[in-house]
mmCIF file of C-alpha atoms in Angstrom:
data_model
loop_
_atom_site.group_PDB
_atom_site.id
_atom_site.type_symbol
_atom_site.label_atom_id
_atom_site.label_comp_id
_atom_site.label_asym_id
_atom_site.label_seq_id
_atom_site.Cartn_x
_atom_site.Cartn_y
_atom_site.Cartn_z
ATOM 1 C CA MET A 1 9.073 -55.308 62.607
ATOM 2 C CA LEU A 2 7.827 -53.152 59.924
ATOM 3 C CA VAL A 3 7.507 -49.896 60.678
ATOM 4 C CA GLU A 4 4.939 -47.750 58.671
ATOM 5 C CA SER A 5 6.266 -44.817 56.886
ATOM 6 C CA PRO A 6 4.762 -41.806 57.276
ATOM 7 C CA PRO A 7 2.368 -40.683 54.437
ATOM 8 C CA GLN A 8 4.200 -38.418 51.988
ATOM 9 C CA GLU A 9 2.636 -35.166 51.382
ATOM 10 C CA ARG A 10 1.023 -34.592 48.466
ATOM 11 C CA THR A 11 2.179 -31.303 46.682
ATOM 12 C CA ALA A 12 -0.170 -29.594 44.527
ATOM 13 C CA ALA A 13 0.785 -29.252 40.803
ATOM 14 C CA PRO A 14 1.936 -25.709 40.206
ATOM 15 C CA PRO A 15 -0.473 -24.470 38.001
ATOM 16 C CA SER A 16 0.070 -24.383 34.884
ATOM 17 C CA SER A 17 1.209 -21.306 33.008
ATOM 18 C CA PRO A 18 -0.981 -19.971 30.236
ATOM 19 C CA SER A 19 -0.011 -21.064 26.668
ATOM 20 C CA PRO A 20 2.714 -18.299 25.218
ATOM 21 C CA SER A 21 0.917 -18.721 21.907
ATOM 22 C CA TRP A 22 -1.710 -16.280 22.631
ATOM 23 C CA ARG A 23 0.564 -13.666 23.445
ATOM 24 C CA PRO A 24 1.898 -12.646 20.015
ATOM 25 C CA SER A 25 -1.612 -12.757 18.824
ATOM 26 C CA THR A 26 -2.861 -10.446 21.736
ATOM 27 C CA LEU A 27 -0.224 -7.951 21.179
ATOM 28 C CA CYS A 28 -0.468 -8.040 17.169
ATOM 29 C CA ALA A 29 -4.062 -7.463 17.920
ATOM 30 C CA ALA A 30 -3.603 -4.278 20.452
ATOM 31 C CA GLY A 31 -1.093 -2.688 18.066
ATOM 32 C CA LEU A 32 -3.450 -2.878 15.296
ATOM 33 C CA LEU A 33 -5.932 -1.361 17.442
ATOM 34 C CA ALA A 34 -3.619 1.282 18.112
ATOM 35 C CA SER A 35 -2.556 1.977 14.471
ATOM 36 C CA VAL A 36 -6.357 2.424 13.898
ATOM 37 C CA GLY A 37 -6.154 5.009 16.201
ATOM 38 C CA VAL A 38 -2.996 6.505 14.813
ATOM 39 C CA LEU A 39 -4.684 6.435 11.303
ATOM 40 C CA LEU A 40 -7.721 8.287 12.818
ATOM 41 C CA VAL A 41 -5.528 10.989 13.984
ATOM 42 C CA VAL A 42 -3.683 11.402 10.883
ATOM 43 C CA VAL A 43 -7.162 11.566 9.136
ATOM 44 C CA VAL A 44 -8.353 14.322 11.118
ATOM 45 C CA ALA A 45 -5.080 16.024 10.612
ATOM 46 C CA SER A 46 -5.505 15.528 6.884
ATOM 47 C CA ILE A 47 -9.005 17.064 6.626
ATOM 48 C CA ALA A 48 -8.104 20.109 9.362
ATOM 49 C CA VAL A 49 -4.485 21.336 8.134
ATOM 50 C CA GLY A 50 -3.549 22.680 4.829
ATOM 51 C CA ALA A 51 -1.995 25.218 2.666
ATOM 52 C CA LYS A 52 -4.904 27.534 3.846
ATOM 53 C CA GLN A 53 -4.957 28.291 7.631
ATOM 54 C CA ILE A 54 -8.646 27.532 8.742
ATOM 55 C CA PRO A 55 -9.506 27.709 12.455
ATOM 56 C CA LEU A 56 -11.065 24.373 13.770
ATOM 57 C CA GLY A 57 -14.047 26.162 14.465
ATOM 58 C CA ASP A 58 -14.556 26.405 10.916
ATOM 59 C CA VAL A 59 -13.568 23.078 9.983
ATOM 60 C CA TRP A 60 -16.526 21.351 11.941
ATOM 61 C CA HIS A 61 -19.081 23.906 10.588
ATOM 62 C CA ALA A 62 -18.001 22.705 7.426
ATOM 63 C CA LEU A 63 -18.480 19.186 8.051
ATOM 64 C CA PHE A 64 -21.664 19.088 10.023
ATOM 65 C CA GLN A 65 -23.218 22.744 9.363
ATOM 66 C CA HIS A 66 -22.155 23.209 5.556
ATOM 67 C CA THR A 67 -23.613 26.476 4.152
ATOM 68 C CA GLY A 68 -21.495 27.345 1.280
ATOM 69 C CA THR A 69 -18.869 29.954 2.740
ATOM 70 C CA ASP A 70 -15.259 29.810 1.415
ATOM 71 C CA ASN A 71 -13.906 27.617 3.953
ATOM 72 C CA ASP A 72 -16.991 25.127 3.888
ATOM 73 C CA VAL A 73 -16.115 24.850 0.176
ATOM 74 C CA VAL A 74 -12.208 24.333 0.723
ATOM 75 C CA ILE A 75 -13.032 21.538 3.451
ATOM 76 C CA ARG A 76 -15.919 19.594 1.771
ATOM 77 C CA ASP A 77 -14.687 20.136 -2.004
ATOM 78 C CA LEU A 78 -11.047 19.688 -1.658
ATOM 79 C CA ARG A 79 -9.724 18.205 1.471
ATOM 80 C CA VAL A 80 -12.216 15.516 2.151
ATOM 81 C CA PRO A 81 -12.145 13.905 -0.968
ATOM 82 C CA ARG A 82 -8.335 14.346 -0.861
ATOM 83 C CA THR A 83 -8.288 12.522 2.758
ATOM 84 C CA LEU A 84 -10.470 9.809 1.188
ATOM 85 C CA LEU A 85 -8.524 9.355 -1.669
ATOM 86 C CA GLY A 86 -5.077 9.219 -0.085
ATOM 87 C CA LEU A 87 -6.571 6.793 2.779
ATOM 88 C CA LEU A 88 -7.808 4.417 -0.279
ATOM 89 C CA VAL A 89 -4.661 4.672 -2.229
ATOM 90 C CA GLY A 90 -2.091 4.265 0.915
ATOM 91 C CA SER A 91 -4.192 1.225 1.894
ATOM 92 C CA ALA A 92 -3.959 -0.118 -1.489
ATOM 93 C CA LEU A 93 0.063 0.788 -2.305
ATOM 94 C CA GLY A 94 0.452 -1.176 1.513
ATOM 95 C CA LEU A 95 -1.767 -4.104 0.394
ATOM 96 C CA SER A 96 -0.057 -4.595 -3.291
ATOM 97 C CA GLY A 97 3.631 -4.147 -1.649
ATOM 98 C CA ALA A 98 3.106 -6.911 1.096
ATOM 99 C CA VAL A 99 1.443 -9.028 -1.503
ATOM 100 C CA LEU A 100 4.522 -9.128 -3.913
ATOM 101 C CA GLN A 101 7.105 -9.268 -1.463
ATOM 102 C CA ALA A 102 5.468 -12.368 -0.519
ATOM 103 C CA LEU A 103 4.860 -13.398 -3.682
ATOM 104 C CA THR A 104 8.525 -12.967 -5.147
ATOM 105 C CA ARG A 105 9.811 -13.662 -1.321
ATOM 106 C CA ASN A 106 11.927 -10.309 -1.632
ATOM 107 C CA PRO A 107 11.547 -8.178 1.343
ATOM 108 C CA LEU A 108 12.789 -5.446 -1.034
ATOM 109 C CA ALA A 109 10.265 -5.772 -3.666
ATOM 110 C CA ASP A 110 7.547 -3.106 -4.411
ATOM 111 C CA PRO A 111 4.641 -2.533 -6.965
ATOM 112 C CA GLY A 112 7.148 -1.472 -9.537
ATOM 113 C CA LEU A 113 9.345 -4.779 -9.407
ATOM 114 C CA LEU A 114 6.558 -6.691 -11.754
ATOM 115 C CA GLY A 115 6.285 -3.439 -14.277
ATOM 116 C CA ILE A 116 2.867 -2.090 -12.800
ATOM 117 C CA ASN A 117 3.842 1.438 -12.374
ATOM 118 C CA ALA A 118 5.440 1.394 -15.777
ATOM 119 C CA GLY A 119 2.328 0.129 -17.513
ATOM 120 C CA ALA A 120 0.469 2.320 -15.993
ATOM 121 C CA ALA A 121 2.654 5.275 -17.076
ATOM 122 C CA ALA A 122 3.245 4.051 -20.654
ATOM 123 C CA ALA A 123 -0.257 3.674 -21.243
ATOM 124 C CA VAL A 124 -1.212 7.350 -19.724
ATOM 125 C CA VAL A 125 1.608 9.061 -22.124
ATOM 126 C CA SER A 126 -0.071 7.045 -24.969
ATOM 127 C CA GLY A 127 -3.555 8.446 -24.425
ATOM 128 C CA ILE A 128 -1.863 11.959 -23.817
ATOM 129 C CA SER A 129 0.048 11.457 -26.959
ATOM 130 C CA PHE A 130 -2.067 9.554 -29.534
ATOM 131 C CA PHE A 131 -5.845 9.970 -28.366
ATOM 132 C CA GLY A 132 -5.642 13.792 -26.721
ATOM 133 C CA VAL A 133 -6.329 12.779 -23.192
ATOM 134 C CA THR A 134 -6.167 15.713 -20.808
ATOM 135 C CA SER A 135 -8.225 14.969 -17.609
ATOM 136 C CA VAL A 136 -7.835 12.753 -14.744
ATOM 137 C CA THR A 137 -10.950 10.917 -15.613
ATOM 138 C CA GLY A 138 -9.297 9.837 -18.656
ATOM 139 C CA TYR A 139 -5.919 8.862 -17.382
ATOM 140 C CA VAL A 140 -7.661 6.574 -14.695
ATOM 141 C CA TRP A 141 -9.077 4.345 -17.244
ATOM 142 C CA PHE A 142 -5.729 4.601 -19.426
ATOM 143 C CA ALA A 143 -3.462 3.890 -16.503
ATOM 144 C CA PHE A 144 -5.427 0.991 -15.244
ATOM 145 C CA ALA A 145 -5.534 -0.581 -18.644
ATOM 146 C CA GLY A 146 -1.625 -0.306 -18.808
ATOM 147 C CA ALA A 147 -1.009 -1.719 -15.760
ATOM 148 C CA ALA A 148 -3.324 -5.037 -16.152
ATOM 149 C CA ALA A 149 -1.813 -5.527 -19.412
ATOM 150 C CA VAL A 150 1.691 -5.401 -18.373
ATOM 151 C CA SER A 151 0.696 -7.691 -15.298
ATOM 152 C CA VAL A 152 -0.663 -10.319 -17.896
ATOM 153 C CA LEU A 153 2.427 -9.731 -19.814
ATOM 154 C CA VAL A 154 4.538 -10.357 -17.220
ATOM 155 C CA TYR A 155 2.662 -13.492 -15.928
ATOM 156 C CA VAL A 156 3.249 -14.837 -19.600
ATOM 157 C CA LEU A 157 6.956 -14.098 -19.869
ATOM 158 C CA GLY A 158 7.221 -15.697 -16.635
ATOM 159 C CA GLY A 159 5.530 -18.707 -17.338
ATOM 160 C CA VAL A 160 2.033 -19.473 -16.931
ATOM 161 C CA ARG A 161 2.833 -23.012 -15.566
ATOM 162 C CA SER A 162 6.118 -22.607 -14.214
ATOM 163 C CA ALA A 163 6.018 -19.045 -12.721
ATOM 164 C CA THR A 164 8.209 -18.844 -9.994
ATOM 165 C CA PRO A 165 9.535 -15.561 -8.004
ATOM 166 C CA VAL A 166 13.058 -15.233 -9.915
ATOM 167 C CA ARG A 167 11.105 -15.462 -12.914
ATOM 168 C CA LEU A 168 8.342 -12.976 -12.525
ATOM 169 C CA ALA A 169 11.010 -10.334 -10.957
ATOM 170 C CA LEU A 170 13.103 -10.914 -14.041
ATOM 171 C CA ALA A 171 10.155 -10.606 -16.555
ATOM 172 C CA GLY A 172 8.978 -7.757 -14.390
ATOM 173 C CA THR A 173 12.388 -5.908 -14.625
ATOM 174 C CA ALA A 174 12.984 -6.686 -18.609
ATOM 175 C CA ALA A 175 9.231 -5.185 -19.300
ATOM 176 C CA THR A 176 9.744 -2.077 -16.801
ATOM 177 C CA ALA A 177 13.183 -1.289 -18.549
ATOM 178 C CA ALA A 178 11.151 -1.395 -22.155
ATOM 179 C CA LEU A 179 8.422 0.696 -20.984
ATOM 180 C CA ILE A 180 10.449 3.302 -19.464
ATOM 181 C CA GLY A 181 12.355 3.518 -22.711
ATOM 182 C CA TYR A 182 9.179 3.883 -24.641
ATOM 183 C CA ILE A 183 7.955 6.625 -22.080
ATOM 184 C CA ASN A 184 11.048 8.839 -22.499
ATOM 185 C CA ALA A 185 11.066 8.533 -26.277
ATOM 186 C CA VAL A 186 7.215 9.717 -26.492
ATOM 187 C CA GLN A 187 7.821 12.519 -24.243
ATOM 188 C CA LEU A 188 10.530 13.860 -26.232
ATOM 189 C CA LEU A 189 8.812 13.840 -29.096
ATOM 190 C CA ASP A 190 5.819 15.330 -27.824
ATOM 191 C CA ASN A 191 6.416 18.392 -25.460
ATOM 192 C CA ALA A 192 2.464 18.623 -24.583
ATOM 193 C CA ALA A 193 3.052 14.967 -23.189
ATOM 194 C CA LEU A 194 6.309 16.256 -21.263
ATOM 195 C CA ASP A 195 4.412 19.046 -19.801
ATOM 196 C CA LYS A 196 1.179 16.853 -18.554
ATOM 197 C CA MET A 197 3.172 13.707 -17.568
ATOM 198 C CA ARG A 198 5.945 15.642 -15.266
ATOM 199 C CA PHE A 199 3.349 16.360 -13.073
ATOM 200 C CA TRP A 200 1.355 13.020 -12.992
ATOM 201 C CA THR A 201 4.722 11.121 -12.691
ATOM 202 C CA VAL A 202 5.884 12.563 -9.505
ATOM 203 C CA GLY A 203 2.235 11.191 -7.890
ATOM 204 C CA SER A 204 -0.017 13.602 -6.169
ATOM 205 C CA LEU A 205 -3.504 13.888 -4.188
ATOM 206 C CA ALA A 206 -3.993 17.296 -5.055
ATOM 207 C CA SER A 207 -6.527 16.391 -8.021
ATOM 208 C CA ALA A 208 -8.616 14.247 -6.001
ATOM 209 C CA SER A 209 -12.636 14.576 -6.525
ATOM 210 C CA MET A 210 -15.146 12.399 -5.589
ATOM 211 C CA ASP A 211 -15.735 11.207 -9.421
ATOM 212 C CA THR A 212 -12.254 9.602 -9.066
ATOM 213 C CA ILE A 213 -12.565 7.735 -6.025
ATOM 214 C CA TRP A 214 -15.930 6.466 -7.220
ATOM 215 C CA GLN A 215 -14.139 5.445 -10.449
ATOM 216 C CA VAL A 216 -11.203 3.297 -8.635
ATOM 217 C CA LEU A 217 -13.656 2.263 -5.756
ATOM 218 C CA PRO A 218 -14.955 -0.812 -6.886
ATOM 219 C CA PHE A 219 -11.094 -1.943 -8.046
ATOM 220 C CA LEU A 220 -9.913 -1.063 -4.888
ATOM 221 C CA THR A 221 -12.277 -2.917 -2.829
ATOM 222 C CA PHE A 222 -12.115 -6.226 -5.062
ATOM 223 C CA GLY A 223 -8.393 -6.155 -4.793
ATOM 224 C CA THR A 224 -8.474 -5.662 -0.875
ATOM 225 C CA LEU A 225 -10.629 -8.288 -0.213
ATOM 226 C CA LEU A 226 -8.660 -10.739 -2.586
ATOM 227 C CA ALA A 227 -5.294 -9.761 -1.109
ATOM 228 C CA LEU A 228 -6.423 -10.422 2.281
ATOM 229 C CA SER A 229 -7.795 -14.022 1.321
ATOM 230 C CA LEU A 230 -4.379 -14.862 0.273
ATOM 231 C CA ALA A 231 -2.930 -14.576 3.382
ATOM 232 C CA ARG A 232 -2.943 -18.336 4.256
ATOM 233 C CA PRO A 233 -1.644 -19.302 0.769
ATOM 234 C CA LEU A 234 1.061 -17.070 0.990
ATOM 235 C CA ASN A 235 2.213 -18.104 4.476
ATOM 236 C CA ALA A 236 2.252 -21.779 2.677
ATOM 237 C CA MET A 237 4.070 -20.758 -0.525
ATOM 238 C CA ALA A 238 6.765 -18.942 2.141
ATOM 239 C CA LEU A 239 7.762 -22.185 3.025
ATOM 240 C CA GLY A 240 8.953 -23.392 -0.389
ATOM 241 C CA ASP A 241 7.294 -24.725 -3.120
ATOM 242 C CA ASP A 242 7.559 -28.166 -1.818
ATOM 243 C CA THR A 243 6.255 -27.641 1.552
ATOM 244 C CA ALA A 244 3.491 -25.670 -0.005
ATOM 245 C CA ARG A 245 2.218 -28.216 -2.319
ATOM 246 C CA ALA A 246 2.204 -30.692 0.483
ATOM 247 C CA LEU A 247 0.097 -28.560 2.451
ATOM 248 C CA GLY A 248 -2.264 -28.395 -0.279
ATOM 249 C CA ALA A 249 -1.889 -24.992 -1.686
ATOM 250 C CA GLY A 250 -2.141 -24.258 -5.603
ATOM 251 C CA LEU A 251 0.915 -22.611 -6.579
ATOM 252 C CA ASN A 252 0.068 -21.275 -9.721
ATOM 253 C CA ARG A 253 -3.585 -20.428 -8.905
ATOM 254 C CA THR A 254 -1.912 -18.240 -5.632
ATOM 255 C CA ARG A 255 0.355 -16.796 -8.225
ATOM 256 C CA ALA A 256 -1.985 -15.866 -10.620
ATOM 257 C CA LEU A 257 -4.475 -14.427 -7.853
ATOM 258 C CA SER A 258 -1.535 -12.515 -6.123
ATOM 259 C CA MET A 259 -0.693 -10.809 -9.311
ATOM 260 C CA ALA A 260 -4.410 -10.198 -10.041
ATOM 261 C CA ALA A 261 -4.827 -8.491 -6.623
ATOM 262 C CA ALA A 262 -1.723 -6.198 -7.049
ATOM 263 C CA THR A 263 -2.299 -5.469 -10.553
ATOM 264 C CA LEU A 264 -6.109 -4.331 -9.059
ATOM 265 C CA LEU A 265 -4.406 -2.365 -6.104
ATOM 266 C CA CYS A 266 -1.473 -0.954 -7.709
ATOM 267 C CA GLY A 267 -3.283 0.021 -11.075
ATOM 268 C CA ALA A 268 -6.169 1.598 -9.433
ATOM 269 C CA ALA A 269 -3.877 3.523 -6.881
ATOM 270 C CA THR A 270 -1.574 4.440 -9.582
ATOM 271 C CA ALA A 271 -3.979 5.602 -12.041
ATOM 272 C CA ALA A 272 -5.528 7.589 -9.417
ATOM 273 C CA CYS A 273 -2.655 9.891 -8.397
ATOM 274 C CA GLY A 274 0.441 8.861 -10.009
ATOM 275 C CA PRO A 275 3.191 6.175 -9.120
ATOM 276 C CA ILE A 276 3.834 7.378 -5.481
ATOM 277 C CA ALA A 277 7.328 5.570 -4.003
ATOM 278 C CA PHE A 278 8.375 3.845 -0.965
ATOM 279 C CA VAL A 279 4.915 3.426 0.239
ATOM 280 C CA GLY A 280 4.557 -0.034 -0.806
ATOM 281 C CA LEU A 281 7.929 -1.193 -0.304
ATOM 282 C CA MET A 282 8.732 0.616 2.941
ATOM 283 C CA VAL A 283 5.375 0.135 5.359
ATOM 284 C CA PRO A 284 5.389 -3.743 4.614
ATOM 285 C CA HIS A 285 9.199 -4.168 5.340
ATOM 286 C CA VAL A 286 8.538 -2.078 8.678
ATOM 287 C CA VAL A 287 5.377 -4.083 9.677
ATOM 288 C CA ARG A 288 7.477 -7.429 9.022
ATOM 289 C CA SER A 289 9.769 -6.699 11.529
ATOM 290 C CA PHE A 290 7.629 -6.613 14.483
ATOM 291 C CA THR A 291 4.778 -8.930 13.377
ATOM 292 C CA GLY A 292 6.989 -11.797 11.795
ATOM 293 C CA PRO A 293 6.491 -13.286 8.491
ATOM 294 C CA ASP A 294 2.741 -14.175 9.351
ATOM 295 C CA GLN A 295 0.709 -12.353 6.370
ATOM 296 C CA ARG A 296 -2.242 -12.769 8.496
ATOM 297 C CA TRP A 297 -0.833 -9.722 10.257
ATOM 298 C CA ILE A 298 1.208 -8.015 7.716
ATOM 299 C CA LEU A 299 -1.522 -7.703 5.360
ATOM 300 C CA PRO A 300 -3.938 -5.693 7.801
ATOM 301 C CA TYR A 301 -1.151 -3.460 9.216
ATOM 302 C CA ALA A 302 0.079 -2.636 5.900
ATOM 303 C CA ALA A 303 -3.844 -1.597 5.073
ATOM 304 C CA VAL A 304 -3.822 0.558 8.277
ATOM 305 C CA LEU A 305 -0.307 2.174 8.458
ATOM 306 C CA SER A 306 0.430 2.763 4.624
ATOM 307 C CA PRO A 307 -2.211 5.510 4.853
ATOM 308 C CA VAL A 308 -0.680 7.068 8.187
ATOM 309 C CA LEU A 309 2.366 7.328 5.786
ATOM 310 C CA LEU A 310 0.732 8.876 2.602
ATOM 311 C CA LEU A 311 -1.449 10.970 4.545
ATOM 312 C CA GLY A 312 0.778 12.245 7.126
ATOM 313 C CA ALA A 313 3.473 13.035 3.976
ATOM 314 C CA ASP A 314 0.456 14.847 2.239
ATOM 315 C CA VAL A 315 0.467 17.007 5.140
ATOM 316 C CA ILE A 316 3.461 18.078 5.118
ATOM 317 C CA ALA A 317 3.699 18.490 1.665
ATOM 318 C CA ARG A 318 0.506 21.225 2.092
ATOM 319 C CA VAL A 319 2.450 23.090 4.801
ATOM 320 C CA VAL A 320 6.082 23.172 3.999
ATOM 321 C CA ALA A 321 5.757 25.624 1.433
ATOM 322 C CA ARG A 322 2.787 27.804 2.353
ATOM 323 C CA PRO A 323 0.966 29.115 0.207
ATOM 324 C CA SER A 324 1.905 26.651 -2.289
ATOM 325 C CA GLU A 325 2.168 22.885 -2.039
ATOM 326 C CA LEU A 326 4.587 20.097 -2.653
ATOM 327 C CA GLN A 327 3.302 17.053 -4.393
ATOM 328 C CA VAL A 328 3.039 14.225 -2.020
ATOM 329 C CA GLY A 329 5.538 11.871 -4.396
ATOM 330 C CA ILE A 330 8.470 14.081 -3.389
ATOM 331 C CA VAL A 331 7.686 14.081 0.312
ATOM 332 C CA THR A 332 7.208 9.996 0.499
ATOM 333 C CA ALA A 333 10.546 9.587 -1.494
ATOM 334 C CA LEU A 334 12.317 12.408 1.095
ATOM 335 C CA ILE A 335 11.002 10.642 3.875
ATOM 336 C CA GLY A 336 11.124 7.200 2.833
ATOM 337 C CA GLY A 337 14.543 6.990 1.316
ATOM 338 C CA PRO A 338 16.610 7.616 4.217
ATOM 339 C CA LEU A 339 14.484 6.131 6.872
ATOM 340 C CA PHE A 340 14.504 2.816 4.651
ATOM 341 C CA ILE A 341 18.534 3.297 4.463
ATOM 342 C CA TYR A 342 18.577 3.733 8.221
ATOM 343 C CA LEU A 343 16.200 0.520 8.706
ATOM 344 C CA VAL A 344 18.183 -1.636 6.439
ATOM 345 C CA ARG A 345 21.472 -0.678 8.291
ATOM 346 C CA ARG A 346 20.326 -1.070 11.663
ATOM 347 C CA ARG A 347 18.381 -4.563 11.102
ATOM 348 C CA ARG A 348 19.066 -7.500 9.132
ATOM 349 C CA LEU A 349 16.820 -7.667 6.411
ATOM 350 C CA ALA A 350 13.373 -9.972 7.812
ATOM 351 C CA GLN A 351 13.068 -13.210 6.423
ATOM 352 C CA LEU A 352 9.939 -13.949 4.442
#
């Protein structure tokens, strides 16, 4: 006798959980938005705080009801250009450091690795000693020309068609060593060059002006756009040359454009305020520790957080020795050195 078995209950399939792939992107986007908020706070602090104590009411008056008082002049003519330059230079240093770290596959690379800073400094000391340049306006063009020339030289020495991260790093190290020897020789033979260079080589935002900003702005703008457009090719290159070729990435083209972006950014930044250490090295490294190796997030984060470090250090430089000021390059080195050592000792170096 056949017995009809009771129908089995159909259990509804559990609702599929949302794919976890969206979570990192959402968290990174939220973190980037929070970073922009922190940057705005630091920008306000950079305008409101300085070697001269000015009440917040007077700061507001200077920004929106300018009448030519002494405090208005300090805010409008000194602090605002200084803050704008720090914002631009910090972003440029962070982006150039991130691009160079990706290009050389070295998380400890910085703009000085490929000789860009040394090229700028060598051109400036030549301008001072041999052409009588004495103004920041003159430094800008000499420094930028020197950075560009050395970048081209390093790329040629590294092999135009066979440039690899190791070859570029070795060529940059050799060029830097030669240029530092040249700089020291010129300074020892020319006391005037030594007196002027000792302030420029430390790195400072104190001489910022709107004229300087307008001169370097086109280079920084184009360099920023170029660097951000290289995120995907740099991601492909991080997988290795063979894999990058299989994915359709043009290795030589990407390396040439990366060198061009780093030169535009670091050259213009160095020209405007001298070589500033640790910003282009430390910020991309820290960013990589929580974003992972994806350049699509590393580059925007570096562009936002590097000005936070630079402007924050500049605020400290203005208040720590009132009524005098320290140069921001000194403060970034004092902050960045111990902090970077701590990060390296506490964590394994993030892989590119």
